[in-house]
């Protein structure tokens, strides 16, 4: 389980998270929704151990996130791979560090995503780079999968491939997936739990299906309403 | 089963070596080109060989220090996201970088040394044998002197890492903070070494060997302290 305990995070004078309190259950797909600058990426980076709270505590399975990096597969929004590496070399490099790296899964996904091991990361298109990042993240059998804006700036067909890849390999009950995005429509059917964030605060949280039934709205509409009313 | 630390270190070292490969190729190419130029154009000038080799030796020594600045580029290229999400600490990240840069230096100087020896042997076979015989008793000192240059480079690289990491702790004027930290650390560590020298007593025989051995020990100690500080700050303070 992932816990945020009264977390405050500032970047200079900008407040990224403000008394952020949440318990993210294990084995579920959790959507972290909110507009740009809401604090979604900061929350994910804290789980990945890349950011530290100014106040409060973040715990992954009861431990400091810096000690649980081997359980977490993190896909950042930006291009974070070495451009001189080929897909195969990047996989070889990253795979070395994780005992949960699944070579069979990697080869299956490589073919499913129509990628080639000899492709040089610096020379492929943005959509292909997004697929490579996903490939390298999903090729692990990690307990926690963090996807930060996985669909941002990606064309429609590639988006579909990305979503299908996530669904294809999801191990329900075993793996926790946290997807941060402001493009809710496309992953609406994927999430079990939702957390809506605005200006570093949780404005609404709950089971996706319950919220939809309760309010008779789609998650997109619920988010719009929650953001307008601040609740 | 957890991945062994040595396997992870080897993967990081290999990646670093791949990044320093272009510089090693540059040193090798320049050395060979200058060697050929000296051999075919400058003929029998022993001093020309020496000057040319000292020049490329300077290049081989200077490039690893320039390459050490690549640590800061990890932030500019966003590859720091990858490095920081790996399940390894700063010791392994910075240690593998330092090892790769020292390897780059050793390979570079080795190439220059071999080309220089071949040139001297090819151009002045009689003198070469004479000087080689003459230098035999001093090989211990020569080894210590070489080790000292390796440790001096390690010291400068440690300061470079330390100051770049300090620079990354601030969001504005990062470059200026890096520069000021570099100069400040250089000054402070110089003072520390002066203090350490005050504690050392050296006497005959083998004064030069003792001097070199103490220098190696001192600079290694200071470099290790700076590197440890860099690792501690990387692990405890650096974030994205």
PDB file of C-alpha atoms in Angstrom, chain A:
ATOM      1  CA  UNK A   1       0.000   0.000   0.000  1.00  0.00           C
ATOM      2  CA  UNK A   2       1.083   3.578  -0.653  1.00  0.00           C
ATOM      3  CA  UNK A   3       0.422   6.205   1.992  1.00  0.00           C
ATOM      4  CA  UNK A   4       0.656   9.975   1.832  1.00  0.00           C
ATOM      5  CA  UNK A   5       0.571  11.438   5.339  1.00  0.00           C
ATOM      6  CA  UNK A   6      -0.127  15.176   5.422  1.00  0.00           C
ATOM      7  CA  UNK A   7       2.416  15.758   2.690  1.00  0.00           C
ATOM      8  CA  UNK A   8       3.467  19.276   1.836  1.00  0.00           C
ATOM      9  CA  UNK A   9       5.787  20.004  -1.054  1.00  0.00           C
ATOM     10  CA  UNK A  10       7.026  23.367  -2.236  1.00  0.00           C
ATOM     11  CA  UNK A  11       9.170  24.282  -5.195  1.00  0.00           C
ATOM     12  CA  UNK A  12      10.405  27.733  -4.215  1.00  0.00           C
ATOM     13  CA  UNK A  13       7.194  29.650  -3.580  1.00  0.00           C
ATOM     14  CA  UNK A  14       5.061  27.254  -5.626  1.00  0.00           C
ATOM     15  CA  UNK A  15       2.995  24.854  -3.553  1.00  0.00           C
ATOM     16  CA  UNK A  16       2.888  21.515  -5.395  1.00  0.00           C
ATOM     17  CA  UNK A  17       1.206  19.413  -2.679  1.00  0.00           C
ATOM     18  CA  UNK A  18      -0.675  20.801   0.263  1.00  0.00           C
ATOM     19  CA  UNK A  19      -1.565  18.526   3.202  1.00  0.00           C
ATOM     20  CA  UNK A  20      -1.925  15.695   0.750  1.00  0.00           C
ATOM     21  CA  UNK A  21      -3.398  12.740   2.595  1.00  0.00           C
ATOM     22  CA  UNK A  22      -4.202   9.519   0.763  1.00  0.00           C
ATOM     23  CA  UNK A  23      -4.021   5.756   1.025  1.00  0.00           C
ATOM     24  CA  UNK A  24      -3.670   4.040  -2.312  1.00  0.00           C
ATOM     25  CA  UNK A  25      -4.813   0.413  -2.059  1.00  0.00           C
ATOM     26  CA  UNK A  26      -2.715  -2.392  -3.530  1.00  0.00           C
ATOM     27  CA  UNK A  27      -3.742  -4.436  -6.531  1.00  0.00           C
ATOM     28  CA  UNK A  28      -5.905  -1.731  -8.118  1.00  0.00           C
ATOM     29  CA  UNK A  29      -5.689   0.643 -11.049  1.00  0.00           C
ATOM     30  CA  UNK A  30      -5.762   4.166  -9.666  1.00  0.00           C
ATOM     31  CA  UNK A  31      -6.313   7.290 -11.724  1.00  0.00           C
ATOM     32  CA  UNK A  32      -4.646  10.472 -10.512  1.00  0.00           C
ATOM     33  CA  UNK A  33      -6.603  13.163 -12.293  1.00  0.00           C
ATOM     34  CA  UNK A  34      -6.386  16.908 -12.389  1.00  0.00           C
ATOM     35  CA  UNK A  35      -5.464  19.874 -14.572  1.00  0.00           C
ATOM     36  CA  UNK A  36      -1.893  20.796 -15.496  1.00  0.00           C
ATOM     37  CA  UNK A  37       0.109  21.864 -12.446  1.00  0.00           C
ATOM     38  CA  UNK A  38      -2.263  20.155 -10.009  1.00  0.00           C
ATOM     39  CA  UNK A  39       0.528  18.141  -8.376  1.00  0.00           C
ATOM     40  CA  UNK A  40      -0.037  14.768 -10.063  1.00  0.00           C
ATOM     41  CA  UNK A  41       3.540  14.357 -11.316  1.00  0.00           C
ATOM     42  CA  UNK A  42       4.971  15.474  -7.973  1.00  0.00           C
ATOM     43  CA  UNK A  43       2.869  12.842  -6.199  1.00  0.00           C
ATOM     44  CA  UNK A  44       4.157  10.141  -8.572  1.00  0.00           C
ATOM     45  CA  UNK A  45       7.758  11.314  -8.224  1.00  0.00           C
ATOM     46  CA  UNK A  46       7.412  11.054  -4.468  1.00  0.00           C
ATOM     47  CA  UNK A  47       6.272   7.449  -4.755  1.00  0.00           C
ATOM     48  CA  UNK A  48       9.239   6.774  -7.062  1.00  0.00           C
ATOM     49  CA  UNK A  49      11.589   8.383  -4.521  1.00  0.00           C
ATOM     50  CA  UNK A  50      12.598  11.203  -6.854  1.00  0.00           C
ATOM     51  CA  UNK A  51      11.082  13.974  -4.738  1.00  0.00           C
ATOM     52  CA  UNK A  52      10.944  14.372  -0.983  1.00  0.00           C
ATOM     53  CA  UNK A  53       8.210  16.019   1.049  1.00  0.00           C
ATOM     54  CA  UNK A  54       8.996  19.264   2.857  1.00  0.00           C
ATOM     55  CA  UNK A  55       6.599  18.057   5.519  1.00  0.00           C
ATOM     56  CA  UNK A  56       4.723  14.823   6.119  1.00  0.00           C
ATOM     57  CA  UNK A  57       5.617  11.375   4.951  1.00  0.00           C
ATOM     58  CA  UNK A  58       5.246   9.126   1.937  1.00  0.00           C
ATOM     59  CA  UNK A  59       5.425   5.380   2.524  1.00  0.00           C
ATOM     60  CA  UNK A  60       5.498   2.505   0.062  1.00  0.00           C
ATOM     61  CA  UNK A  61       4.710  -0.771   1.808  1.00  0.00           C
ATOM     62  CA  UNK A  62       5.553   1.056   5.042  1.00  0.00           C
ATOM     63  CA  UNK A  63       9.022   2.066   3.804  1.00  0.00           C
ATOM     64  CA  UNK A  64      10.740   5.202   2.584  1.00  0.00           C
ATOM     65  CA  UNK A  65      10.286   5.296  -1.233  1.00  0.00           C
ATOM     66  CA  UNK A  66      14.061   5.513  -1.733  1.00  0.00           C
ATOM     67  CA  UNK A  67      14.253   1.983  -0.334  1.00  0.00           C
ATOM     68  CA  UNK A  68      11.531   0.581  -2.558  1.00  0.00           C
ATOM     69  CA  UNK A  69      12.800   1.665  -5.980  1.00  0.00           C
ATOM     70  CA  UNK A  70      13.234  -1.973  -6.971  1.00  0.00           C
ATOM     71  CA  UNK A  71       9.478  -2.531  -6.514  1.00  0.00           C
ATOM     72  CA  UNK A  72       8.415   0.501  -8.520  1.00  0.00           C
ATOM     73  CA  UNK A  73       8.414   0.858 -12.298  1.00  0.00           C
ATOM     74  CA  UNK A  74       8.174   4.534 -13.189  1.00  0.00           C
ATOM     75  CA  UNK A  75       7.381   6.005 -16.561  1.00  0.00           C
ATOM     76  CA  UNK A  76       8.040   9.755 -16.551  1.00  0.00           C
ATOM     77  CA  UNK A  77       6.317  12.159 -18.901  1.00  0.00           C
ATOM     78  CA  UNK A  78       9.584  13.424 -20.392  1.00  0.00           C
ATOM     79  CA  UNK A  79      12.090  11.507 -22.544  1.00  0.00           C
ATOM     80  CA  UNK A  80      14.526  10.109 -20.018  1.00  0.00           C
ATOM     81  CA  UNK A  81      16.437   7.562 -22.077  1.00  0.00           C
ATOM     82  CA  UNK A  82      19.945   7.990 -23.494  1.00  0.00           C
ATOM     83  CA  UNK A  83      19.576   8.961 -27.176  1.00  0.00           C
ATOM     84  CA  UNK A  84      22.731   7.050 -28.171  1.00  0.00           C
ATOM     85  CA  UNK A  85      21.315   3.766 -26.897  1.00  0.00           C
ATOM     86  CA  UNK A  86      19.423   1.359 -29.095  1.00  0.00           C
ATOM     87  CA  UNK A  87      16.200  -0.168 -27.779  1.00  0.00           C
ATOM     88  CA  UNK A  88      18.052  -3.428 -27.126  1.00  0.00           C
ATOM     89  CA  UNK A  89      20.904  -1.723 -25.264  1.00  0.00           C
ATOM     90  CA  UNK A  90      18.486   0.324 -23.142  1.00  0.00           C
ATOM     91  CA  UNK A  91      16.579  -2.864 -22.261  1.00  0.00           C
ATOM     92  CA  UNK A  92      19.814  -4.630 -21.429  1.00  0.00           C
ATOM     93  CA  UNK A  93      20.962  -1.712 -19.259  1.00  0.00           C
ATOM     94  CA  UNK A  94      17.690  -1.267 -17.359  1.00  0.00           C
ATOM     95  CA  UNK A  95      17.063  -5.007 -17.089  1.00  0.00           C
ATOM     96  CA  UNK A  96      20.356  -5.466 -15.240  1.00  0.00           C
ATOM     97  CA  UNK A  97      19.084  -3.544 -12.219  1.00  0.00           C
ATOM     98  CA  UNK A  98      15.829  -5.371 -11.598  1.00  0.00           C
ATOM     99  CA  UNK A  99      15.277  -8.945 -10.535  1.00  0.00           C
ATOM    100  CA  UNK A 100      11.664  -8.611 -11.757  1.00  0.00           C
ATOM    101  CA  UNK A 101      12.757  -7.936 -15.350  1.00  0.00           C
ATOM    102  CA  UNK A 102      10.897 -10.401 -17.564  1.00  0.00           C
ATOM    103  CA  UNK A 103      12.778 -11.018 -20.799  1.00  0.00           C
ATOM    104  CA  UNK A 104       9.904 -13.041 -22.291  1.00  0.00           C
ATOM    105  CA  UNK A 105       7.468 -10.253 -21.572  1.00  0.00           C
ATOM    106  CA  UNK A 106       9.921  -7.771 -23.074  1.00  0.00           C
ATOM    107  CA  UNK A 107      10.214  -9.731 -26.304  1.00  0.00           C
ATOM    108  CA  UNK A 108       6.446 -10.160 -26.507  1.00  0.00           C
ATOM    109  CA  UNK A 109       5.831  -6.451 -26.000  1.00  0.00           C
ATOM    110  CA  UNK A 110       8.621  -5.530 -28.409  1.00  0.00           C
ATOM    111  CA  UNK A 111       6.817  -7.380 -31.142  1.00  0.00           C
ATOM    112  CA  UNK A 112       3.347  -6.209 -30.027  1.00  0.00           C
ATOM    113  CA  UNK A 113       4.439  -2.556 -30.121  1.00  0.00           C
ATOM    114  CA  UNK A 114       6.131  -3.045 -33.509  1.00  0.00           C
ATOM    115  CA  UNK A 115       9.527  -1.978 -32.194  1.00  0.00           C
ATOM    116  CA  UNK A 116      12.961  -3.228 -33.158  1.00  0.00           C
ATOM    117  CA  UNK A 117      15.913  -3.807 -30.824  1.00  0.00           C
ATOM    118  CA  UNK A 118      18.252  -2.030 -33.240  1.00  0.00           C
ATOM    119  CA  UNK A 119      16.276   1.226 -33.304  1.00  0.00           C
ATOM    120  CA  UNK A 120      18.379   4.088 -31.986  1.00  0.00           C
ATOM    121  CA  UNK A 121      16.370   6.016 -29.393  1.00  0.00           C
ATOM    122  CA  UNK A 122      17.632   9.419 -30.552  1.00  0.00           C
ATOM    123  CA  UNK A 123      16.521   8.754 -34.104  1.00  0.00           C
ATOM    124  CA  UNK A 124      12.956   7.504 -33.709  1.00  0.00           C
ATOM    125  CA  UNK A 125       9.679   9.453 -33.661  1.00  0.00           C
ATOM    126  CA  UNK A 126       8.055  10.817 -30.513  1.00  0.00           C
ATOM    127  CA  UNK A 127       5.339   8.151 -30.673  1.00  0.00           C
ATOM    128  CA  UNK A 128       7.947   5.406 -30.971  1.00  0.00           C
ATOM    129  CA  UNK A 129       9.906   6.868 -28.064  1.00  0.00           C
ATOM    130  CA  UNK A 130       6.725   6.811 -25.977  1.00  0.00           C
ATOM    131  CA  UNK A 131       6.303   3.154 -26.895  1.00  0.00           C
ATOM    132  CA  UNK A 132       9.940   2.389 -26.015  1.00  0.00           C
ATOM    133  CA  UNK A 133       9.507   4.021 -22.606  1.00  0.00           C
ATOM    134  CA  UNK A 134       6.373   1.969 -22.042  1.00  0.00           C
ATOM    135  CA  UNK A 135       8.095  -1.199 -23.242  1.00  0.00           C
ATOM    136  CA  UNK A 136      10.955  -0.727 -20.774  1.00  0.00           C
ATOM    137  CA  UNK A 137       8.559   0.029 -17.929  1.00  0.00           C
ATOM    138  CA  UNK A 138       6.104  -2.781 -18.611  1.00  0.00           C
ATOM    139  CA  UNK A 139       8.805  -5.404 -19.162  1.00  0.00           C
ATOM    140  CA  UNK A 140       9.196  -5.665 -15.418  1.00  0.00           C
ATOM    141  CA  UNK A 141       6.870  -7.610 -13.166  1.00  0.00           C
ATOM    142  CA  UNK A 142       6.907  -4.785 -10.646  1.00  0.00           C
ATOM    143  CA  UNK A 143       4.539  -4.432  -7.714  1.00  0.00           C
ATOM    144  CA  UNK A 144       3.873  -0.797  -8.542  1.00  0.00           C
ATOM    145  CA  UNK A 145       3.578   0.732 -11.971  1.00  0.00           C
ATOM    146  CA  UNK A 146       3.558   4.524 -12.148  1.00  0.00           C
ATOM    147  CA  UNK A 147       2.569   6.084 -15.454  1.00  0.00           C
ATOM    148  CA  UNK A 148       2.940   9.850 -15.666  1.00  0.00           C
ATOM    149  CA  UNK A 149       0.904  11.263 -18.562  1.00  0.00           C
ATOM    150  CA  UNK A 150       1.548   8.217 -20.752  1.00  0.00           C
ATOM    151  CA  UNK A 151      -0.663   9.554 -23.541  1.00  0.00           C
ATOM    152  CA  UNK A 152       0.527  13.149 -23.618  1.00  0.00           C
ATOM    153  CA  UNK A 153       1.321  14.371 -27.143  1.00  0.00           C
ATOM    154  CA  UNK A 154       0.806  10.924 -28.661  1.00  0.00           C
ATOM    155  CA  UNK A 155      -1.285  10.254 -31.773  1.00  0.00           C
ATOM    156  CA  UNK A 156      -4.586   8.350 -31.533  1.00  0.00           C
ATOM    157  CA  UNK A 157      -3.364   4.999 -32.849  1.00  0.00           C
ATOM    158  CA  UNK A 158      -0.325   4.948 -30.579  1.00  0.00           C
ATOM    159  CA  UNK A 159      -2.531   5.909 -27.621  1.00  0.00           C
ATOM    160  CA  UNK A 160      -4.659   2.857 -28.275  1.00  0.00           C
ATOM    161  CA  UNK A 161      -1.575   0.644 -28.454  1.00  0.00           C
ATOM    162  CA  UNK A 162      -0.294   2.084 -25.180  1.00  0.00           C
ATOM    163  CA  UNK A 163      -3.610   1.542 -23.380  1.00  0.00           C
ATOM    164  CA  UNK A 164      -3.931  -1.986 -24.762  1.00  0.00           C
ATOM    165  CA  UNK A 165      -0.374  -2.794 -23.651  1.00  0.00           C
ATOM    166  CA  UNK A 166      -1.146  -1.669 -20.110  1.00  0.00           C
ATOM    167  CA  UNK A 167      -4.358  -3.726 -20.028  1.00  0.00           C
ATOM    168  CA  UNK A 168      -2.673  -6.719 -21.666  1.00  0.00           C
ATOM    169  CA  UNK A 169      -0.110  -7.150 -18.922  1.00  0.00           C
ATOM    170  CA  UNK A 170      -2.025  -5.998 -15.875  1.00  0.00           C
ATOM    171  CA  UNK A 171      -1.958  -8.547 -13.063  1.00  0.00           C
ATOM    172  CA  UNK A 172      -5.162  -7.780 -11.173  1.00  0.00           C
ATOM    173  CA  UNK A 173      -4.819  -8.000  -7.413  1.00  0.00           C
ATOM    174  CA  UNK A 174      -1.030  -8.383  -7.646  1.00  0.00           C
ATOM    175  CA  UNK A 175       0.012  -5.138  -9.238  1.00  0.00           C
ATOM    176  CA  UNK A 176      -0.915  -1.558  -8.438  1.00  0.00           C
ATOM    177  CA  UNK A 177      -1.066   0.812 -11.382  1.00  0.00           C
ATOM    178  CA  UNK A 178      -1.220   4.557 -10.844  1.00  0.00           C
ATOM    179  CA  UNK A 179      -1.906   6.608 -13.945  1.00  0.00           C
ATOM    180  CA  UNK A 180      -1.588  10.347 -13.806  1.00  0.00           C
ATOM    181  CA  UNK A 181      -3.287  12.248 -16.606  1.00  0.00           C
ATOM    182  CA  UNK A 182      -5.508  15.159 -17.459  1.00  0.00           C
ATOM    183  CA  UNK A 183      -6.886  13.232 -20.415  1.00  0.00           C
ATOM    184  CA  UNK A 184      -9.382  11.118 -18.530  1.00  0.00           C
ATOM    185  CA  UNK A 185     -11.688  10.118 -21.381  1.00  0.00           C
ATOM    186  CA  UNK A 186      -9.340   7.570 -22.869  1.00  0.00           C
ATOM    187  CA  UNK A 187      -8.550   5.716 -19.685  1.00  0.00           C
ATOM    188  CA  UNK A 188     -11.928   6.104 -17.998  1.00  0.00           C
ATOM    189  CA  UNK A 189     -12.747   2.422 -18.406  1.00  0.00           C
ATOM    190  CA  UNK A 190      -9.363   1.341 -17.087  1.00  0.00           C
ATOM    191  CA  UNK A 191      -9.361   2.763 -13.568  1.00  0.00           C
ATOM    192  CA  UNK A 192     -10.839   1.221 -10.417  1.00  0.00           C
ATOM    193  CA  UNK A 193     -10.162   4.107  -8.072  1.00  0.00           C
ATOM    194  CA  UNK A 194      -9.840   7.818  -8.759  1.00  0.00           C
ATOM    195  CA  UNK A 195      -8.231  10.754  -7.032  1.00  0.00           C
ATOM    196  CA  UNK A 196      -8.974  14.218  -8.346  1.00  0.00           C
ATOM    197  CA  UNK A 197      -6.332  16.798  -7.461  1.00  0.00           C
ATOM    198  CA  UNK A 198      -6.375  20.552  -7.758  1.00  0.00           C
ATOM    199  CA  UNK A 199      -3.658  22.939  -6.580  1.00  0.00           C
ATOM    200  CA  UNK A 200      -1.969  20.186  -4.602  1.00  0.00           C
ATOM    201  CA  UNK A 201      -5.098  19.155  -2.732  1.00  0.00           C
ATOM    202  CA  UNK A 202      -7.380  16.199  -3.132  1.00  0.00           C
ATOM    203  CA  UNK A 203     -10.794  17.502  -4.155  1.00  0.00           C
ATOM    204  CA  UNK A 204     -12.504  14.176  -4.640  1.00  0.00           C
ATOM    205  CA  UNK A 205     -11.590  10.526  -4.238  1.00  0.00           C
ATOM    206  CA  UNK A 206     -13.398   7.223  -4.436  1.00  0.00           C
ATOM    207  CA  UNK A 207     -14.261   4.124  -6.395  1.00  0.00           C
ATOM    208  CA  UNK A 208     -14.711   5.020 -10.066  1.00  0.00           C
ATOM    209  CA  UNK A 209     -17.810   2.880 -10.563  1.00  0.00           C
ATOM    210  CA  UNK A 210     -19.474   4.123  -7.359  1.00  0.00           C
ATOM    211  CA  UNK A 211     -18.832   7.748  -8.305  1.00  0.00           C
ATOM    212  CA  UNK A 212     -20.254   7.236 -11.781  1.00  0.00           C
ATOM    213  CA  UNK A 213     -23.383   5.528 -10.429  1.00  0.00           C
ATOM    214  CA  UNK A 214     -23.839   7.967  -7.578  1.00  0.00           C
ATOM    215  CA  UNK A 215     -23.635  11.034  -9.805  1.00  0.00           C
ATOM    216  CA  UNK A 216     -24.830   9.506 -13.056  1.00  0.00           C
ATOM    217  CA  UNK A 217     -21.926  11.174 -14.865  1.00  0.00           C
ATOM    218  CA  UNK A 218     -18.748  10.152 -16.648  1.00  0.00           C
ATOM    219  CA  UNK A 219     -15.435  10.666 -14.869  1.00  0.00           C
ATOM    220  CA  UNK A 220     -14.687  13.588 -17.198  1.00  0.00           C
ATOM    221  CA  UNK A 221     -17.894  15.306 -16.121  1.00  0.00           C
ATOM    222  CA  UNK A 222     -17.258  14.464 -12.470  1.00  0.00           C
ATOM    223  CA  UNK A 223     -13.795  16.010 -12.727  1.00  0.00           C
ATOM    224  CA  UNK A 224     -15.141  19.177 -14.334  1.00  0.00           C
ATOM    225  CA  UNK A 225     -17.720  19.508 -11.583  1.00  0.00           C
ATOM    226  CA  UNK A 226     -15.202  18.746  -8.842  1.00  0.00           C
ATOM    227  CA  UNK A 227     -12.729  21.278 -10.208  1.00  0.00           C
ATOM    228  CA  UNK A 228     -15.367  23.990 -10.533  1.00  0.00           C
ATOM    229  CA  UNK A 229     -16.706  23.543  -7.030  1.00  0.00           C
ATOM    230  CA  UNK A 230     -13.373  22.653  -5.460  1.00  0.00           C
ATOM    231  CA  UNK A 231     -15.136  19.562  -4.085  1.00  0.00           C
TER     232      UNK A 231
END
